Every structure is written in C-alpha cells, then in structure tokens.
Amino acid sequence: MSDTGNKHNDPTCPTPISDYDTIQLAHGSGGKLTNDLISRLFVISFNNSILVRQDDQAVLEINGMKLAFTTDSFVVDPIFFEGGDIGDLAVNGTINDIVMSGAIPLYLSCAMIIEEGLPLPELQKVVQSLQAAAKAANVLIVTGDTKVVNKGKGDKLFINTSGIGLIEHSYDISASSLQPGDQLIINGTVADHGMAVLTQREGLSFQSRIKSDTASLDGIVKKIMEAGGSSVHAMRDPTRGGVAATLNEFAESSQVGIEIMESSFSIKPEVRGACEMLGIDPLYVANEGKLIVAVAKQKADEVLQVMRSDPLGSESSIIGQVTDTRPGAVIIQTNIGGRRFVDMPVGEQLPRIC
Amino acid sequence: MSDTGNKHNDPTCPTPISDYDTIQLAHGSGGKLTNDLISRLFVISFNNSILVRQDDQAVLEINGMKLAFTTDSFVVDPIFFEGGDIGDLAVNGTINDIVMSGAIPLYLSCAMIIEEGLPLPELQKVVQSLQAAAKAANVLIVTGDTKVVNKGKGDKLFINTSGIGLIEHSYDISASSLQPGDQLIINGTVADHGMAVLTQREGLSFQSRIKSDTASLDGIVKKIMEAGGSSVHAMRDPTRGGVAATLNEFAESSQVGIEIMESSFSIKPEVRGACEMLGIDPLYVANEGKLIVAVAKQKADEVLQVMRSDPLGSESSIIGQVTDTRPGAVIIQTNIGGRRFVDMPVGEQLPRIC
C-alpha cells in the first residue's frame, strides 16, 4: 500500500480530484491506481502516524501492549474455487496480514454482505470453511454482522474480516525497514491463487486444474521469527498485484534497490501454461499462501532452512537481494541473461481475485 | 443479536438447513430472521464463549487488559441522506457498538467495497465524513482496505468499520445483566434515522424533511458511566429493528419481563406523520444516535439528569422498567389504556437502512 513516489500521489502535493473522475476496476487492483487512491484520498484525510506507515496492519500501543490490527474485505468471484472458497480465504487473508508484523493472531470479526437469494446451503458451506480455517490457526471469531442487499445490488457474498494479534517482540518489522544486503526469501510457487480463480471464472480447462494456495501463514512465520529474530526486517504476503507489487512497495517504502533472479522462482507447470496462454506475467498474479521475507544476510540461510522445514515452505528459495543502488527500483535478471525493471502493476489484470 | 428462545433457534437443537432455503431481505432486518440465521448458523459454527454472549461487541481479555471489539458493515441506500451519509453512519455506528460496553473507543478500521463507476467526488465526500466523525469522537482510523466490484455487482459503496475500545471498568454490562426493578431510559426521540432514509429513498416529501439522528454516543455514555457506575446493567443502541428489537433482546437474554409506556416516547411530528402515512410502528424503526440504558432504580434519577445535561440527551426519558413477571416478554401500556405485547420484528420492514 505504499506511495509510489511520483508527484501525482505525493501526499504533500495531491492531484485535485476532478468532478469527472470515477472509480475504475483498476482502483481495486492493488497496483498503482490503488496506491494513488489511498495516497490522494485516504492517507490525506485520515492523516495519522499509524495509518501513514501503510503496512498491511496497524501497530497499536494500548497501555504499553502492542497489538496488530488489520481489515480486509473479500469479493472474490466465484465464491467457491479449486483449493478453497471465500470463507477460508477471508480468514487466512486477515491472519496473514496480522502475522506479517510478527504478531500472534488471536481474534477475528466476520461481517457478511449477502445478496438476497443466496442459497442457504452455500452460506453454510462458507461458514464451515471460515470456522475450519480459524480453528486451524487457533484464532476465535468473536463478533460479527449480517447485512442483506437486494438481488442485483451485490454478488452472492462479500465478507469482511478484521483481526487482532499480539506483538510480543520489539523489532521494527515493516516495508520501510529493508536494508541493503538483506536477502529476499519466498516460501514456494507463485501465481497459484490468481490463476486458480481466473481460470475457473472464465471456464478455462487445463490438463490439471489449478489449485489456490490459500493458507494461514501463522506457523511458518512463528518459525521465521524464532530463527531470524531482529534480523527479520520485513514480511509481506504478495496478494493483489503479486510479487511485483510487494517488491515495489518494499523498494519504495525503504528507498532501496531490489534485484531478483527470474530463475529463482518456482511456478507450477499448469500455472505457467495458463499464464503463457493468457499473456499474464506470473509475478503480477495474486498469491494467498505465500510471503516474502527480507532478512539480514547473516541469518538468511538459517531462516531459509526453517522455512523449508515447514509444510508451507518446502519449496522456499532466495529470490534476490536488497541493494543500495537505484533506490525505489526492482530489477530482474531474466533467464535469457537480460536485465529489466519490474514495474508496479498499473491496470487491472485480474479483478475480484480476493 | 440474542437468541429469541423458540425451539427453531435453540442452538442446541437447530432446524436443519434445507437445500431450498435462500437468503431473504428479512435475514438482514435485525429481527427474528436475523437472529434465526445467527443462531442456526453462526453461533453453532463459530462456537466460543465470547461470541455466544451475542452482545453487540466482543469483550476480549489480552494479558489482563479488557478490550471491546466490534464490526459492522453499512449498505445504506441512498448513501447520502438528510442529516448524514454512509461515512459518518459507519463511524458513529461502530463507535456506538463499542461504547455500549462502557469502553472508551480508540481505533477504527475502514474497508470499502466500491462499485465501478462511482464518481470520485462522492467517495471524497464520504471519506471527509468518515474523518470528521472519527475526529469528533477522538478515534483514529488506522487501517483500511479498498475493493472495487464490477458495475452492477454492488451498489455504489459498502463500508465496513471495525473498532477497538478499552474497558477500564469491571462491571458486567450486557444484554444478559438486566435485573427486575431496573429503569429503562432512552436519550430522545425515536425513529428519526429509519424514516429519514426511507422517505428520501422513496422520494416522499413532507412539510419538513426528516433528518437522521446519526451521532456518536461516546460523550453521553461517559457521563452515564460516571454517574451510574455499577448500577448501569445494560446499554444498547436500538438500530435495525428499533426499540422493539432491543427491548426483546434485553428481555430474552436476561430472562426478565419488560414493561414500557407508549406515552413516554418522544416522536417528532414529521416522523410520526410519515410513520402513520406508511403504516409503520415507530418502535420498530432504526435509530442511529439513541441508546437504551437499563439502570438500577436507586441510580435512575441521577443517570437521567446527567443524560439530560448532554447535547444528545436533552429529551431523555424513562420509558419503562424491568419486572420479574413474564420472562422474555415486552409489554406496552398504550395511550388509550390497553396493554399488548411488543413482539420481536419478523419480516423486513425497512431494508438497507444502515
């Protein structure tokens, strides 16, 4: 959610909002237009030192206790997809935003906006997924809300989950804390979730069905924190906008350069095939069970090993490093030996993926 | 949100969900069908001791500190109405749910689901209302989320706010804590918000336009708590389902009887006129700046006086009392001298009022 730094979304110099501007799908993409909207409108209006950090969770101090607080609405279409549904996605997504601060997730709220006419058995199935995902991560869903909108004024089911976690460490884990020399590690294959939802929505069939990677990262983050301690500088789950958006946010927020190697990313063959067929760069596709960790070089191998020991990290790999050249830029070393910029996504590649 | 106690929503004996059941507008009304859905589906699935209390906020204990945590999604149609808009409604509504536990509101999240095509100046106006309402109640909006759905798959703007408050008292303020003898006090006129939204949506015009009562109740609750202390047994804001729903929830949760006097309610002439014309009982209409307090008899006058000293309580009045007869029932003494039951609302009187 970082400000991308051009003058059009510099909070100190906002572009005036024209009477003719309207919201486009790309404003929800997690890319440049989302950040533009956040910077031009929300950060300026809600101006406070907690929000302005623009991490995926707010860090609150109440009576000396540190809490992580986060919110996410889920509008994925379709609500059931290979590997999950809107229910476990809503729980895992919010837990992941909490744990990216190194917090222990404790409590979730769950608010539903249901379209009139939704079959009750479908709602029941989603509720069971919500509960199963919460139970698996040992968090409680403690409060909720139910709204119903007229048929044609919603789309089956939208779910908001907000969550609270407890931060027991004293490190400054933030997109703005990366340091030159840090190694960047990802816990497995990229682009699974986005391509699972997209291919299912568009009715595309491939030899093997693409499965979402939706999962709660609380367990693997616990191991990373234990092994890495204060050497863990930043963690973020590359959801909307994919790895490209997350790395650009890291580079921009910390004013560092980032260099990655194309060869270091794992992509499932069926996901690669679908991306190639549709002309989509997998680095821009949402993941829902992945995280990128920036960790100081001397601890990188240790962190990589504990990540590989976790069921959600067996394919973990170092994808690149942080540099002190070209602050704000992400550069990829391609498989054919070239080097190019990985830009922040601009338009809406994949609407309603989460 | 209480279980209304008939066997169909006894959590220990749920009605099986049929394959042919679908969600109706009335499932979002705040009345019997909402409670039925909550009891049959959510409480059973998310089963935990915090949720099962079914107050409008969860009370959490983290490292010995007590927090109130609540969530609400707002789908009001139209998004701008006389006296407010979806922005201040979303902030005030969640603050009110927090303070009904006697907590001090601290932090809010704000998640938006925006329909493609919404004019940006309208969004800006809502954001300014959100911030103005938050500032007025001295709370910070610290984290957010933005999703965009295709045109025709949403309705302009839905907002979820979740909130955290700090509970510094040690009283058990809950819908299940009413005791016979308690006096029930309301802080002013009823039915303003619901009738403001309804008449505007339907394009009805009256001699004077009906204005929503949307307001944050943090100030008046602070006074109530200071004056009432442990004599404050329950507080709830009568939103969806109106005064009738709140009183039925009180009676049911505490297994007490409630007797109210029709003559004790203030209703603005234009609101009364609109209700009469449309055949709507004002006790079933949503309020957004009102609360009902149940307070032990010996402190009732003192609490009433401090409420009347508050700008949001100048028309406060005692509307009735808690009895030990007919547990679970709400009975009204009508102006023409009769007595009748005030039932939990069943169908959807006023959809999308908040």
Tab-separated table of N, CA and C in Angstrom, chain A residues 41-97:
chain	number	residue	atom	x	y	z
A	41	LEU	N	-6.489	10.216	-1.315
A	41	LEU	CA	-7.736	10.413	-0.593
A	41	LEU	C	-7.634	9.965	0.867
A	42	PHE	N	-7.298	8.702	1.073
A	42	PHE	CA	-7.424	8.155	2.421
A	42	PHE	C	-6.337	8.653	3.363
A	43	VAL	N	-5.092	8.581	2.929
A	43	VAL	CA	-3.998	8.945	3.836
A	43	VAL	C	-4.080	10.425	4.201
A	44	ILE	N	-4.413	11.248	3.206
A	44	ILE	CA	-4.534	12.685	3.475
A	44	ILE	C	-5.676	12.952	4.457
A	45	SER	N	-6.800	12.282	4.233
A	45	SER	CA	-7.968	12.568	5.063
A	45	SER	C	-7.827	12.001	6.467
A	46	PHE	N	-7.426	10.732	6.550
A	46	PHE	CA	-7.375	10.063	7.856
A	46	PHE	C	-6.042	10.331	8.548
A	47	ASN	N	-5.315	11.298	8.062
A	47	ASN	CA	-3.931	11.559	8.444
A	47	ASN	C	-3.601	11.265	9.910
A	48	ASN	N	-2.841	10.200	10.135
A	48	ASN	CA	-2.305	9.928	11.474
A	48	ASN	C	-1.065	9.059	11.321
A	49	SER	N	-0.232	9.048	12.346
A	49	SER	CA	1.093	8.435	12.219
A	49	SER	C	1.017	6.918	12.102
A	50	ILE	N	-0.085	6.324	12.543
A	50	ILE	CA	-0.195	4.860	12.440
A	50	ILE	C	-0.547	4.467	11.011
A	51	LEU	N	-1.561	5.136	10.444
A	51	LEU	CA	-2.002	4.812	9.091
A	51	LEU	C	-0.925	5.114	8.065
A	52	VAL	N	-0.183	6.191	8.298
A	52	VAL	CA	0.732	6.687	7.285
A	52	VAL	C	1.876	5.711	6.990
A	53	ARG	N	2.122	4.777	7.910
A	53	ARG	CA	3.140	3.749	7.649
A	53	ARG	C	2.761	2.879	6.459
A	54	GLN	N	1.442	2.729	6.249
A	54	GLN	CA	0.928	1.945	5.132
A	54	GLN	C	1.471	0.525	5.080
A	55	ASP	N	1.685	-0.092	6.249
A	55	ASP	CA	1.890	-1.527	6.260
A	55	ASP	C	0.516	-2.185	6.157
A	56	ASP	N	0.504	-3.506	6.004
A	56	ASP	CA	-0.792	-4.167	5.831
A	56	ASP	C	-1.535	-4.330	7.149
A	57	GLN	N	-0.917	-3.904	8.220
A	57	GLN	CA	-1.583	-3.926	9.525
A	57	GLN	C	-1.157	-2.678	10.288
A	58	ALA	N	-2.049	-2.190	11.138
A	58	ALA	CA	-1.685	-1.084	12.015
A	58	ALA	C	-1.068	-1.675	13.278
A	59	VAL	N	-0.036	-1.024	13.792
A	59	VAL	CA	0.537	-1.450	15.067
A	59	VAL	C	0.093	-0.445	16.125
A	60	LEU	N	-0.678	-0.933	17.090
A	60	LEU	CA	-1.270	-0.079	18.117
A	60	LEU	C	-0.558	-0.294	19.438
A	61	GLU	N	-0.403	0.762	20.204
A	61	GLU	CA	0.082	0.587	21.571
A	61	GLU	C	-1.022	1.014	22.523
A	62	ILE	N	-1.504	0.080	23.323
A	62	ILE	CA	-2.544	0.380	24.302
A	62	ILE	C	-2.002	-0.008	25.669
A	63	ASN	N	-1.880	0.953	26.547
A	63	ASN	CA	-1.327	0.705	27.888
A	63	ASN	C	-0.030	-0.092	27.842
A	64	GLY	N	0.834	0.228	26.884
A	64	GLY	CA	2.128	-0.439	26.807
A	64	GLY	C	2.124	-1.774	26.089
A	65	MET	N	0.911	-2.255	25.712
A	65	MET	CA	0.830	-3.527	24.996
A	65	MET	C	0.749	-3.237	23.507
A	66	LYS	N	1.494	-4.010	22.701
A	66	LYS	CA	1.474	-3.779	21.252
A	66	LYS	C	0.549	-4.770	20.560
A	67	LEU	N	-0.376	-4.230	19.778
A	67	LEU	CA	-1.320	-5.070	19.032
A	67	LEU	C	-1.201	-4.775	17.545
A	68	ALA	N	-1.412	-5.817	16.735
A	68	ALA	CA	-1.575	-5.626	15.290
A	68	ALA	C	-3.063	-5.660	14.990
A	69	PHE	N	-3.526	-4.734	14.149
A	69	PHE	CA	-4.957	-4.611	13.831
A	69	PHE	C	-5.065	-4.462	12.327
A	70	THR	N	-5.909	-5.259	11.712
A	70	THR	CA	-5.998	-5.223	10.249
A	70	THR	C	-7.410	-5.532	9.773
A	71	THR	N	-7.723	-5.126	8.550
A	71	THR	CA	-9.046	-5.387	7.980
A	71	THR	C	-8.908	-5.717	6.505
A	72	ASP	N	-9.797	-6.567	6.011
A	72	ASP	CA	-9.815	-6.929	4.599
A	72	ASP	C	-11.222	-7.338	4.205
A	73	SER	N	-11.678	-6.817	3.074
A	73	SER	CA	-12.953	-7.290	2.529
A	73	SER	C	-12.657	-8.223	1.367
A	74	PHE	N	-13.463	-9.250	1.245
A	74	PHE	CA	-13.250	-10.252	0.207
A	74	PHE	C	-14.452	-10.277	-0.727
A	75	VAL	N	-14.161	-10.116	-2.023
A	75	VAL	CA	-15.223	-10.026	-3.036
A	75	VAL	C	-14.930	-11.003	-4.173
A	76	VAL	N	-14.192	-12.069	-3.850
A	76	VAL	CA	-13.738	-12.999	-4.882
A	76	VAL	C	-14.923	-13.572	-5.670
A	77	ASP	N	-14.710	-13.733	-6.961
A	77	ASP	CA	-15.723	-14.285	-7.859
A	77	ASP	C	-15.056	-15.345	-8.712
A	78	PRO	N	-15.447	-16.616	-8.649
A	78	PRO	CA	-16.560	-17.197	-7.900
A	78	PRO	C	-16.240	-17.383	-6.408
A	79	ILE	N	-17.296	-17.597	-5.598
A	79	ILE	CA	-17.047	-17.731	-4.157
A	79	ILE	C	-16.495	-19.115	-3.788
A	80	PHE	N	-16.705	-20.091	-4.664
A	80	PHE	CA	-16.068	-21.406	-4.469
A	80	PHE	C	-15.092	-21.624	-5.622
A	81	PHE	N	-13.886	-22.047	-5.296
A	81	PHE	CA	-12.890	-22.279	-6.344
A	81	PHE	C	-12.021	-23.454	-5.927
A	82	GLU	N	-11.238	-23.940	-6.878
A	82	GLU	CA	-10.376	-25.089	-6.603
A	82	GLU	C	-9.394	-24.742	-5.478
A	83	GLY	N	-9.449	-25.489	-4.391
A	83	GLY	CA	-8.490	-25.267	-3.308
A	83	GLY	C	-9.023	-24.423	-2.167
A	84	GLY	N	-10.247	-23.889	-2.315
A	84	GLY	CA	-10.770	-23.082	-1.213
A	84	GLY	C	-12.055	-22.386	-1.581
A	85	ASP	N	-12.473	-21.463	-0.734
A	85	ASP	CA	-13.649	-20.644	-1.012
A	85	ASP	C	-13.471	-19.307	-0.299
A	86	ILE	N	-14.465	-18.434	-0.453
A	86	ILE	CA	-14.361	-17.093	0.120
A	86	ILE	C	-14.224	-17.137	1.646
A	87	GLY	N	-14.667	-18.236	2.248
A	87	GLY	CA	-14.612	-18.361	3.707
A	87	GLY	C	-13.194	-18.546	4.221
A	88	ASP	N	-12.510	-19.583	3.750
A	88	ASP	CA	-11.141	-19.758	4.264
A	88	ASP	C	-10.213	-18.668	3.744
A	89	LEU	N	-10.513	-18.159	2.547
A	89	LEU	CA	-9.724	-17.039	2.028
A	89	LEU	C	-9.806	-15.838	2.976
A	90	ALA	N	-11.024	-15.554	3.476
A	90	ALA	CA	-11.234	-14.386	4.342
A	90	ALA	C	-10.511	-14.548	5.679
A	91	VAL	N	-10.505	-15.759	6.197
A	91	VAL	CA	-9.798	-15.985	7.468
A	91	VAL	C	-8.287	-15.978	7.249
A	92	ASN	N	-7.825	-16.739	6.269
A	92	ASN	CA	-6.372	-16.820	6.032
A	92	ASN	C	-5.796	-15.461	5.641
A	93	GLY	N	-6.519	-14.717	4.817
A	93	GLY	CA	-6.013	-13.423	4.355
A	93	GLY	C	-5.778	-12.461	5.499
A	94	THR	N	-6.720	-12.408	6.419
A	94	THR	CA	-6.575	-11.472	7.537
A	94	THR	C	-5.552	-11.976	8.550
A	95	ILE	N	-5.529	-13.272	8.798
A	95	ILE	CA	-4.476	-13.815	9.668
A	95	ILE	C	-3.106	-13.495	9.081
A	96	ASN	N	-2.973	-13.668	7.770
A	96	ASN	CA	-1.664	-13.409	7.151
A	96	ASN	C	-1.247	-11.948	7.292
A	97	ASP	N	-2.198	-11.029	7.137
A	97	ASP	CA	-1.846	-9.618	7.335
A	97	ASP	C	-1.408	-9.355	8.777
